[in-house]
Amino acid sequence: MFFIFFFNTLFAIILFITQPKENEANRWMITFCMSAAIGALSESILTDIIPVVEKIGVNLLSPFLFDVHIYFQFLSQVVSPYAILMYSIVYSKIIKVSNKKKLQYILAIPMVVMVFFADFQPDIAINFRVLLMWSAPYILIASYIMFYTYYTEINMYQKQSKFRVFIVLVPAWLGVFIFNYVFRAIDIHTELFRLVPTFFFIAYLLFVLYIFLHGAFGMKVKIEQQQILDKSMQIMSGGTAILNHTIKNEVSKIKFFFNIAKDSIEKKDLNEAKNSIESVFPAIEGIDNMVDRIRSKTEEIVLKETSVQLEELIRGCIDKVQPIFNSKGLEIKTHFKADVTLYCDDVLLAEVINNILNNAMESIVVPNGQIHVQLSKIKNGLSIEVSDNGVGIPKEELKRIMEPFFSTKKNIKNHGLGLSFCYKAIRAHGGEIFVHSEVNKGTSVIIQLPKSRIV
């Protein structure tokens, strides 16, 4: 049992030191680790520490240590299922922020009620049948949420990361559930709970293996200094490539408008030349805003949130590309079913929409090209859908389109970072992005933003 105490405490300390303090999911993981740790310590106090203390003649400590054992055991049994469920809810982001606090207090009620179903003297005696009535749904629902979060993830790298978290945690806490809660509810005197360390031991082996090879729980260990340098270069290259991708999109607009301005000056149509030159400035401003977002850690997207009228933001993106669409004979239709103010990063969200519109334009080769932009309310928030009647994406490529540096386009100047960036930006807003496509029929890109972001 001391093994569980030591490694759970160590794991909690590592999470606390290495992860950002605002990472709420890891705070709940730390709570679960510490509840398991104090439960193991409680058993160690009873079976190992108190006998040693009495053997060396310090009998005055025994009553105090016994009381610690009683209350640690109670806290461990009632806090663990609660911490497991709260971790899965926060990690999966299935509950919007405004409801999370309420749910946190509601789900804590059974823990308080258990005080009336436990005897604290002469030794701790918990009614495990009552405990099982609420801990079973808590742990089983948490396991389902973790599986659902992994299974429904569309980004390959995120899916792999979520699988590693799932395979480390869920078997461990299901082992605790069966051998500590179920069998004790059947027979209070069973000793099968002593098999629980086996599940934790396997979880720790997997955890150590994963953080060395791939990374898990936001941690990754690099053994050699050269690997650290390689990672640093990769981060720098990734940031530069994202910036280059933005510049590529905006420069194409700048070239288009300057060509119109040049032709207008030759025709001595100064008004048209002036309008074309004025159209260049939003593109330049877009580059300037994105440059401002490239940080030393370019893997992380930092939001600068303000309240924005969403329809106005989308129309602004369309207005910037409308002349280019017109020159290519493309028709763009809009259908706005929602008039909302959104709390978001307007620069990043505009860049996402610009990327999707640009992709839609480049995919269309038919004479009567059409792009349809729709904004609507859905059950859990908002949906922005951009559809086109372009060439579509083959099924084997569709599952990889969110990967960085993967591109379905044959042009060497396409770096395959557009949708990868869009995915990161939308996930940073707590939203999701989906792509549906059929070859020779077209593609739909759907952005879903959570209800909690509506002002």
Coordinates of C-alpha atoms in Angstrom, one line a residue:
M1 CA 0.0 0.0 0.0
F2 CA 2.9 2.3 0.6
F3 CA 3.8 1.9 -3.1
I4 CA 0.4 3.5 -4.0
F5 CA 0.9 6.3 -1.6
F6 CA 4.4 7.1 -2.9
F7 CA 3.7 7.0 -6.6
N8 CA 0.3 8.7 -6.4
T9 CA 1.9 11.5 -4.4
L10 CA 4.8 11.7 -6.8
F11 CA 2.5 11.8 -9.8
A12 CA 0.4 14.6 -8.2
I13 CA 3.6 16.6 -7.5
I14 CA 4.8 16.2 -11.1
L15 CA 1.4 17.4 -12.4
F16 CA 1.4 20.3 -10.1
I17 CA 4.9 21.5 -11.0
T18 CA 4.8 20.8 -14.8
Q19 CA 1.3 21.8 -15.8
P20 CA -0.2 25.3 -16.0
K21 CA -2.1 26.3 -12.9
E22 CA -5.1 27.2 -14.9
N23 CA -5.4 23.6 -16.2
E24 CA -8.6 22.6 -14.4
A25 CA -8.5 19.0 -15.6
N26 CA -5.1 18.4 -14.0
R27 CA -6.3 19.9 -10.7
W28 CA -9.0 17.2 -10.6
M29 CA -6.4 14.6 -11.5
I30 CA -4.3 15.8 -8.6
T31 CA -7.3 15.5 -6.4
F32 CA -7.9 11.9 -7.5
C33 CA -4.2 11.0 -7.0
M34 CA -4.1 12.5 -3.5
S35 CA -7.3 10.8 -2.5
A36 CA -5.9 7.4 -3.6
A37 CA -2.6 8.3 -1.9
I38 CA -4.2 9.0 1.5
G39 CA -6.3 5.8 1.2
A40 CA -3.1 3.8 0.7
L41 CA -1.4 5.8 3.6
S42 CA -4.3 5.0 5.8
E43 CA -3.8 1.2 5.3
S44 CA 0.0 1.6 5.7
I45 CA -0.6 3.5 9.0
L46 CA -2.7 0.6 10.3
T47 CA -0.6 -2.3 9.1
D48 CA 3.0 -0.9 9.0
I49 CA 3.5 2.4 10.8
I50 CA 1.5 1.8 14.1
P51 CA 3.2 -1.6 14.8
V52 CA 6.6 0.0 14.3
V53 CA 5.8 3.0 16.5
E54 CA 4.6 0.6 19.3
K55 CA 7.6 -1.6 18.8
I56 CA 10.0 1.3 19.5
G57 CA 7.9 2.4 22.5
V58 CA 6.4 5.6 21.3
N59 CA 2.9 4.5 22.3
L60 CA 1.6 8.1 22.7
L61 CA 1.6 8.5 18.9
S62 CA -0.6 5.4 18.3
P63 CA -4.1 7.0 19.1
F64 CA -3.3 10.0 16.9
L65 CA -2.1 7.8 14.0
F66 CA -5.2 5.6 14.4
D67 CA -7.4 8.7 14.1
V68 CA -5.5 9.8 11.0
H69 CA -6.1 6.3 9.6
I70 CA -9.8 6.6 10.2
Y71 CA -10.4 10.0 8.5
F72 CA -7.9 9.4 5.7
Q73 CA -9.7 6.1 4.9
F74 CA -13.1 7.8 4.8
L75 CA -11.9 10.7 2.6
S76 CA -10.2 8.4 0.2
Q77 CA -13.3 6.2 -0.3
V78 CA -15.8 9.1 -0.9
V79 CA -13.5 11.7 -2.7
S80 CA -12.1 9.3 -5.4
P81 CA -15.3 8.6 -7.4
Y82 CA -16.2 12.3 -7.2
A83 CA -12.7 13.4 -8.4
I84 CA -12.8 10.8 -11.2
L85 CA -16.1 12.0 -12.6
M86 CA -15.2 15.7 -12.3
Y87 CA -11.9 15.0 -14.1
S88 CA -13.6 13.3 -17.0
I89 CA -16.2 16.2 -17.3
V90 CA -13.6 18.9 -17.3
Y91 CA -11.1 17.0 -19.5
S92 CA -13.8 16.2 -22.2
K93 CA -15.3 19.8 -22.1
I94 CA -18.8 18.4 -22.5
I95 CA -20.3 20.8 -20.0
K96 CA -20.2 24.5 -20.6
V97 CA -18.4 26.7 -18.1
S98 CA -21.5 28.4 -16.6
N99 CA -22.9 25.0 -15.6
K100 CA -19.7 23.4 -14.4
K101 CA -19.7 25.2 -11.0
K102 CA -23.3 24.2 -10.2
L103 CA -22.6 20.6 -11.2
Q104 CA -19.4 20.6 -9.1
Y105 CA -21.5 21.3 -6.0
I106 CA -24.4 19.0 -6.9
L107 CA -22.1 16.0 -7.5
A108 CA -20.4 16.7 -4.1
I109 CA -23.7 16.1 -2.2
P110 CA -23.3 12.2 -1.9
M111 CA -19.9 12.7 -0.3
V112 CA -21.5 14.8 2.5
V113 CA -24.4 12.3 2.9
M114 CA -21.9 9.4 3.4
V115 CA -21.0 10.9 6.8
F116 CA -24.3 9.5 8.0
F117 CA -23.5 6.1 6.6
A118 CA -20.1 5.6 8.3
D119 CA -19.1 4.8 11.8
F120 CA -15.9 6.5 12.9
Q121 CA -15.4 4.7 16.3
P122 CA -13.9 2.4 17.4
D123 CA -12.7 2.0 13.8
I124 CA -13.8 3.2 10.4
A125 CA -16.8 1.3 9.0
I126 CA -18.3 2.6 5.8
N127 CA -21.6 1.3 4.4
F128 CA -20.2 0.2 1.0
R129 CA -23.6 -0.7 -0.3
V130 CA -24.7 2.8 0.0
L131 CA -21.4 4.1 -1.3
L132 CA -21.7 1.8 -4.3
M133 CA -25.2 3.3 -5.2
W134 CA -23.6 6.6 -6.2
S135 CA -19.9 5.7 -6.8
A136 CA -20.9 3.1 -9.5
P137 CA -22.6 5.6 -11.8
Y138 CA -19.9 8.2 -11.1
I139 CA -17.1 5.9 -12.2
L140 CA -18.9 4.2 -15.0
I141 CA -20.1 7.5 -16.5
A142 CA -16.6 8.9 -16.2
S143 CA -15.2 5.8 -18.1
Y144 CA -17.8 6.3 -20.8
I145 CA -17.0 10.0 -21.1
M146 CA -13.3 9.3 -21.5
F147 CA -14.0 6.7 -24.2
Y148 CA -16.4 8.9 -26.0
T149 CA -13.9 11.8 -25.9
Y150 CA -11.2 9.6 -27.5
Y151 CA -13.5 7.9 -30.0
T152 CA -15.1 11.1 -31.4
E153 CA -11.8 13.0 -31.7
I154 CA -11.2 13.9 -35.4
N155 CA -7.6 15.1 -35.2
M156 CA -5.2 12.2 -35.4
Y157 CA -2.6 13.5 -33.0
Q158 CA -5.2 14.6 -30.4
K159 CA -6.9 11.2 -30.8
Q160 CA -3.6 9.4 -30.0
S161 CA -3.0 11.6 -27.0
K162 CA -6.5 11.0 -25.7
F163 CA -6.1 7.2 -26.2
R164 CA -3.0 7.3 -24.1
V165 CA -4.8 9.2 -21.3
F166 CA -7.7 6.7 -21.6
I167 CA -5.6 3.6 -21.4
V168 CA -3.5 4.9 -18.4
L169 CA -6.5 6.0 -16.3
V170 CA -9.6 4.0 -17.1
P171 CA -8.3 0.5 -16.4
A172 CA -6.8 1.7 -13.2
W173 CA -9.9 3.3 -11.8
L174 CA -12.1 0.4 -13.0
G175 CA -9.8 -1.9 -11.1
V176 CA -10.3 0.2 -8.0
F177 CA -14.0 0.2 -8.5
I178 CA -14.4 -3.6 -8.8
F179 CA -11.9 -4.7 -6.1
N180 CA -12.4 -1.9 -3.7
Y181 CA -16.1 -0.9 -4.0
V182 CA -18.0 -3.8 -5.6
F183 CA -16.4 -6.6 -3.7
R184 CA -16.5 -4.7 -0.4
A185 CA -20.2 -4.0 -0.9
I186 CA -20.7 -7.8 -1.4
D187 CA -18.5 -8.7 1.6
I188 CA -17.1 -6.1 3.9
H189 CA -14.4 -8.4 5.2
T190 CA -12.9 -9.3 1.8
E191 CA -9.2 -8.8 1.3
L192 CA -9.5 -8.5 -2.5
F193 CA -8.9 -4.7 -2.3
R194 CA -5.2 -5.5 -1.8
L195 CA -5.1 -6.3 -5.5
V196 CA -5.6 -2.6 -6.3
P197 CA -1.9 -1.8 -6.3
T198 CA -1.5 -4.1 -9.3
F199 CA -3.7 -1.8 -11.4
F200 CA -1.9 1.3 -10.3
F201 CA 1.5 -0.4 -11.0
I202 CA 0.4 -1.1 -14.6
A203 CA -0.9 2.4 -15.0
Y204 CA 2.5 3.9 -13.8
L205 CA 4.4 1.6 -16.2
L206 CA 2.2 2.8 -19.1
F207 CA 2.5 6.4 -18.0
V208 CA 6.3 6.3 -17.8
L209 CA 6.5 4.5 -21.2
Y210 CA 4.2 7.1 -22.8
I211 CA 5.8 10.2 -21.5
F212 CA 9.2 9.0 -22.8
L213 CA 7.9 7.8 -26.2
H214 CA 5.0 10.1 -27.0
G215 CA 3.8 12.2 -24.1
A216 CA 0.8 12.0 -21.9
F217 CA -1.1 14.4 -19.6
G218 CA 0.7 17.3 -21.3
M219 CA 4.2 15.9 -20.3
K220 CA 6.9 14.5 -22.5
V221 CA 10.5 13.6 -21.5
K222 CA 13.4 14.1 -23.8
I223 CA 16.4 12.0 -23.0
E224 CA 19.1 13.7 -25.2
Q225 CA 19.9 17.3 -25.5
Q226 CA 19.9 17.1 -29.3
Q227 CA 16.3 16.0 -29.1
I228 CA 15.5 19.1 -27.1
L229 CA 17.2 21.3 -29.7
D230 CA 15.4 19.5 -32.5
K231 CA 12.1 20.2 -30.8
S232 CA 13.0 23.8 -30.4
M233 CA 13.8 24.1 -34.1
Q234 CA 10.5 22.3 -34.9
I235 CA 8.5 24.8 -32.8
M236 CA 10.3 27.7 -34.6
S237 CA 9.7 26.2 -38.0
G238 CA 6.0 25.6 -37.1
G239 CA 5.5 29.2 -36.1
T240 CA 7.3 30.5 -39.2
A241 CA 5.3 28.2 -41.4
I242 CA 1.9 29.3 -39.9
L243 CA 3.0 32.9 -40.5
N244 CA 4.1 32.1 -44.0
H245 CA 0.7 30.5 -44.7
T246 CA -1.1 33.6 -43.5
I247 CA 1.2 35.9 -45.6
K248 CA 0.6 33.6 -48.7
N249 CA -3.1 34.1 -48.5
E250 CA -3.0 37.8 -47.9
V251 CA -0.3 38.5 -50.5
S252 CA -2.4 36.8 -53.2
K253 CA -5.1 39.4 -52.4
I254 CA -2.6 42.3 -52.4
K255 CA -1.3 41.2 -55.8
F256 CA -4.9 41.0 -57.1
F257 CA -5.8 44.5 -56.0
F258 CA -2.6 46.1 -57.1
N259 CA -3.1 44.5 -60.6
I260 CA -6.5 46.1 -60.7
A261 CA -5.0 49.4 -59.5
K262 CA -2.3 49.2 -62.2
D263 CA -4.9 48.6 -65.0
S264 CA -7.1 51.4 -63.6
I265 CA -4.2 53.9 -63.7
E266 CA -3.4 52.9 -67.3
K267 CA -7.1 53.5 -68.1
K268 CA -6.9 56.7 -66.0
D269 CA -9.8 55.5 -63.8
L270 CA -8.5 57.0 -60.6
N271 CA -11.6 56.1 -58.5
E272 CA -11.3 52.4 -59.3
A273 CA -7.5 52.6 -58.6
K274 CA -8.2 54.3 -55.3
N275 CA -10.7 51.7 -54.3
S276 CA -8.4 48.9 -55.2
I277 CA -5.5 50.4 -53.2
E278 CA -7.8 50.9 -50.2
S279 CA -8.8 47.2 -50.4
V280 CA -5.1 46.3 -49.8
F281 CA -5.0 47.7 -46.3
P282 CA -7.2 45.1 -44.6
A283 CA -4.9 42.4 -46.0
I284 CA -1.9 44.2 -44.6
E285 CA -3.6 44.6 -41.3
G286 CA -4.4 40.8 -41.3
I287 CA -0.7 40.0 -41.7
D288 CA 0.2 42.5 -39.0
N289 CA -2.3 41.0 -36.5
M290 CA -1.0 37.5 -37.1
V291 CA 2.6 38.5 -36.7
D292 CA 1.6 39.9 -33.3
R293 CA 0.3 36.4 -32.4
I294 CA 3.5 34.5 -33.0
R295 CA 5.0 33.9 -29.6
S296 CA 8.1 32.1 -28.3
K297 CA 5.9 29.0 -28.0
T298 CA 4.1 29.0 -31.3
E299 CA 2.4 25.6 -30.6
E300 CA 0.2 27.4 -28.1
I301 CA -2.6 29.7 -29.3
V302 CA -3.2 32.6 -26.8
L303 CA -6.6 34.1 -27.1
K304 CA -7.2 37.9 -26.9
E305 CA -10.9 37.9 -26.3
T306 CA -13.4 40.7 -27.0
S307 CA -17.1 40.9 -27.7
V308 CA -17.8 40.8 -31.4
Q309 CA -20.9 40.9 -33.5
L310 CA -20.5 37.5 -35.3
E311 CA -22.5 38.3 -38.5
E312 CA -20.5 41.5 -38.9
L313 CA -17.2 39.6 -38.6
I314 CA -18.2 37.0 -41.2
R315 CA -19.5 39.6 -43.6
G316 CA -16.2 41.5 -43.2
C317 CA -14.3 38.3 -44.2
I318 CA -16.6 37.9 -47.2
D319 CA -16.2 41.5 -48.3
K320 CA -12.4 41.2 -48.3
V321 CA -12.5 38.3 -50.8
Q322 CA -15.6 39.2 -52.8
P323 CA -13.7 41.0 -55.6
I324 CA -11.5 38.0 -56.1
F325 CA -14.5 35.7 -56.1
N326 CA -16.2 37.9 -58.7
S327 CA -13.2 37.9 -60.9
K328 CA -13.2 34.1 -60.9
G329 CA -16.9 33.9 -61.6
L330 CA -17.7 32.4 -58.2
E331 CA -21.0 33.1 -56.5
I332 CA -21.1 33.4 -52.7
K333 CA -24.4 33.1 -50.9
T334 CA -25.0 33.9 -47.2
H335 CA -27.8 32.7 -44.9
F336 CA -27.6 34.1 -41.4
K337 CA -30.2 32.6 -39.0
A338 CA -28.6 34.0 -35.8
D339 CA -27.8 37.5 -34.7
V340 CA -25.4 37.2 -31.8
T341 CA -22.6 38.8 -30.0
L342 CA -19.7 36.4 -29.4
Y343 CA -17.0 36.6 -26.8
C344 CA -14.0 35.4 -28.8
D345 CA -10.6 36.3 -30.4
D346 CA -11.9 38.2 -33.5
V347 CA -8.4 38.1 -35.2
L348 CA -8.1 34.3 -34.9
L349 CA -11.7 33.6 -35.8
A350 CA -11.5 35.9 -38.8
E351 CA -8.3 34.1 -39.9
V352 CA -10.1 30.8 -39.6
I353 CA -13.0 31.9 -41.8
N354 CA -10.5 33.5 -44.3
N355 CA -8.7 30.2 -44.5
I356 CA -11.9 28.2 -45.1
L357 CA -13.1 30.6 -47.8
N358 CA -9.7 30.5 -49.5
N359 CA -9.8 26.7 -49.5
A360 CA -13.3 26.7 -50.9
M361 CA -12.3 29.1 -53.7
E362 CA -9.2 27.0 -54.6
S363 CA -11.2 23.8 -54.7
I364 CA -13.7 25.0 -57.3
V365 CA -12.9 24.2 -61.0
V366 CA -16.5 24.1 -62.4
P367 CA -17.8 27.1 -64.4
N368 CA -20.7 27.9 -62.0
G369 CA -18.8 27.8 -58.8
Q370 CA -20.8 28.4 -55.6
I371 CA -19.9 28.9 -52.0
H372 CA -22.6 29.0 -49.3
V373 CA -21.9 30.5 -45.9
Q374 CA -24.5 29.8 -43.2
L375 CA -24.6 31.0 -39.5
S376 CA -27.2 29.3 -37.3
K377 CA -27.9 28.5 -33.7
I378 CA -27.7 24.8 -32.6
K379 CA -28.6 23.1 -29.4
N380 CA -25.3 23.7 -27.6
G381 CA -24.2 26.9 -29.3
L382 CA -23.5 28.2 -32.8
S383 CA -22.7 26.7 -36.1
I384 CA -20.8 28.4 -39.0
E385 CA -20.9 26.3 -42.1
V386 CA -19.0 27.0 -45.4
S387 CA -20.0 24.7 -48.3
D388 CA -18.7 24.6 -51.9
N389 CA -19.3 22.6 -55.0
G390 CA -15.6 22.0 -55.6
V391 CA -13.7 18.9 -56.4
G392 CA -14.1 17.4 -52.9
I393 CA -11.6 15.4 -50.9
P394 CA -11.0 11.6 -51.3
K395 CA -12.0 9.5 -48.3
E396 CA -8.5 8.3 -47.6
E397 CA -7.2 11.9 -47.4
L398 CA -10.2 13.3 -45.4
K399 CA -9.0 11.7 -42.1
R400 CA -5.6 13.4 -42.4
I401 CA -6.6 16.9 -43.4
M402 CA -6.2 18.3 -39.8
E403 CA -2.6 17.1 -39.7
P404 CA 0.1 19.8 -39.9
F405 CA 1.9 19.9 -43.2
F406 CA -0.6 17.6 -44.9
S407 CA -2.1 19.1 -48.0
T408 CA -4.5 17.8 -50.7
K409 CA -3.3 20.6 -53.0
K410 CA -0.6 19.9 -55.5
N411 CA 0.8 23.4 -55.5
I412 CA 4.2 23.5 -53.9
K413 CA 3.3 26.8 -52.2
N414 CA 0.6 25.1 -50.1
H415 CA 2.1 24.1 -46.8
G416 CA -0.8 22.1 -45.4
L417 CA -1.2 24.3 -42.3
G418 CA -4.5 26.0 -42.9
L419 CA -6.9 23.5 -41.4
S420 CA -4.4 22.5 -38.7
F421 CA -4.3 26.2 -37.6
C422 CA -8.1 26.4 -37.9
Y423 CA -8.4 23.3 -35.7
K424 CA -6.1 24.7 -33.0
A425 CA -7.8 28.1 -33.0
I426 CA -11.4 26.7 -32.8
R427 CA -10.3 24.2 -30.0
A428 CA -8.8 27.1 -28.1
H429 CA -12.3 28.7 -28.1
G430 CA -13.7 25.4 -26.7
G431 CA -15.3 24.6 -30.1
E432 CA -15.1 21.8 -32.7
I433 CA -14.5 21.8 -36.5
F434 CA -15.8 19.1 -38.8
V435 CA -15.2 18.5 -42.5
H436 CA -17.7 16.5 -44.7
S437 CA -16.6 16.0 -48.4
E438 CA -17.5 13.9 -51.4
V439 CA -15.4 13.7 -54.5
N440 CA -16.7 15.8 -57.5
K441 CA -19.6 17.1 -55.3
G442 CA -18.0 19.5 -52.8
T443 CA -17.0 20.1 -49.3
S444 CA -18.6 21.5 -46.1
V445 CA -16.6 22.8 -43.2
I446 CA -18.6 23.2 -40.0
I447 CA -17.4 25.2 -37.0
Q448 CA -19.3 24.7 -33.8
L449 CA -18.8 27.2 -31.0
P450 CA -20.1 26.6 -27.4
K451 CA -23.1 28.4 -26.1
S452 CA -21.1 29.7 -23.2
R453 CA -19.4 32.1 -25.7
I454 CA -22.6 33.9 -26.6
V455 CA -22.8 37.2 -24.8

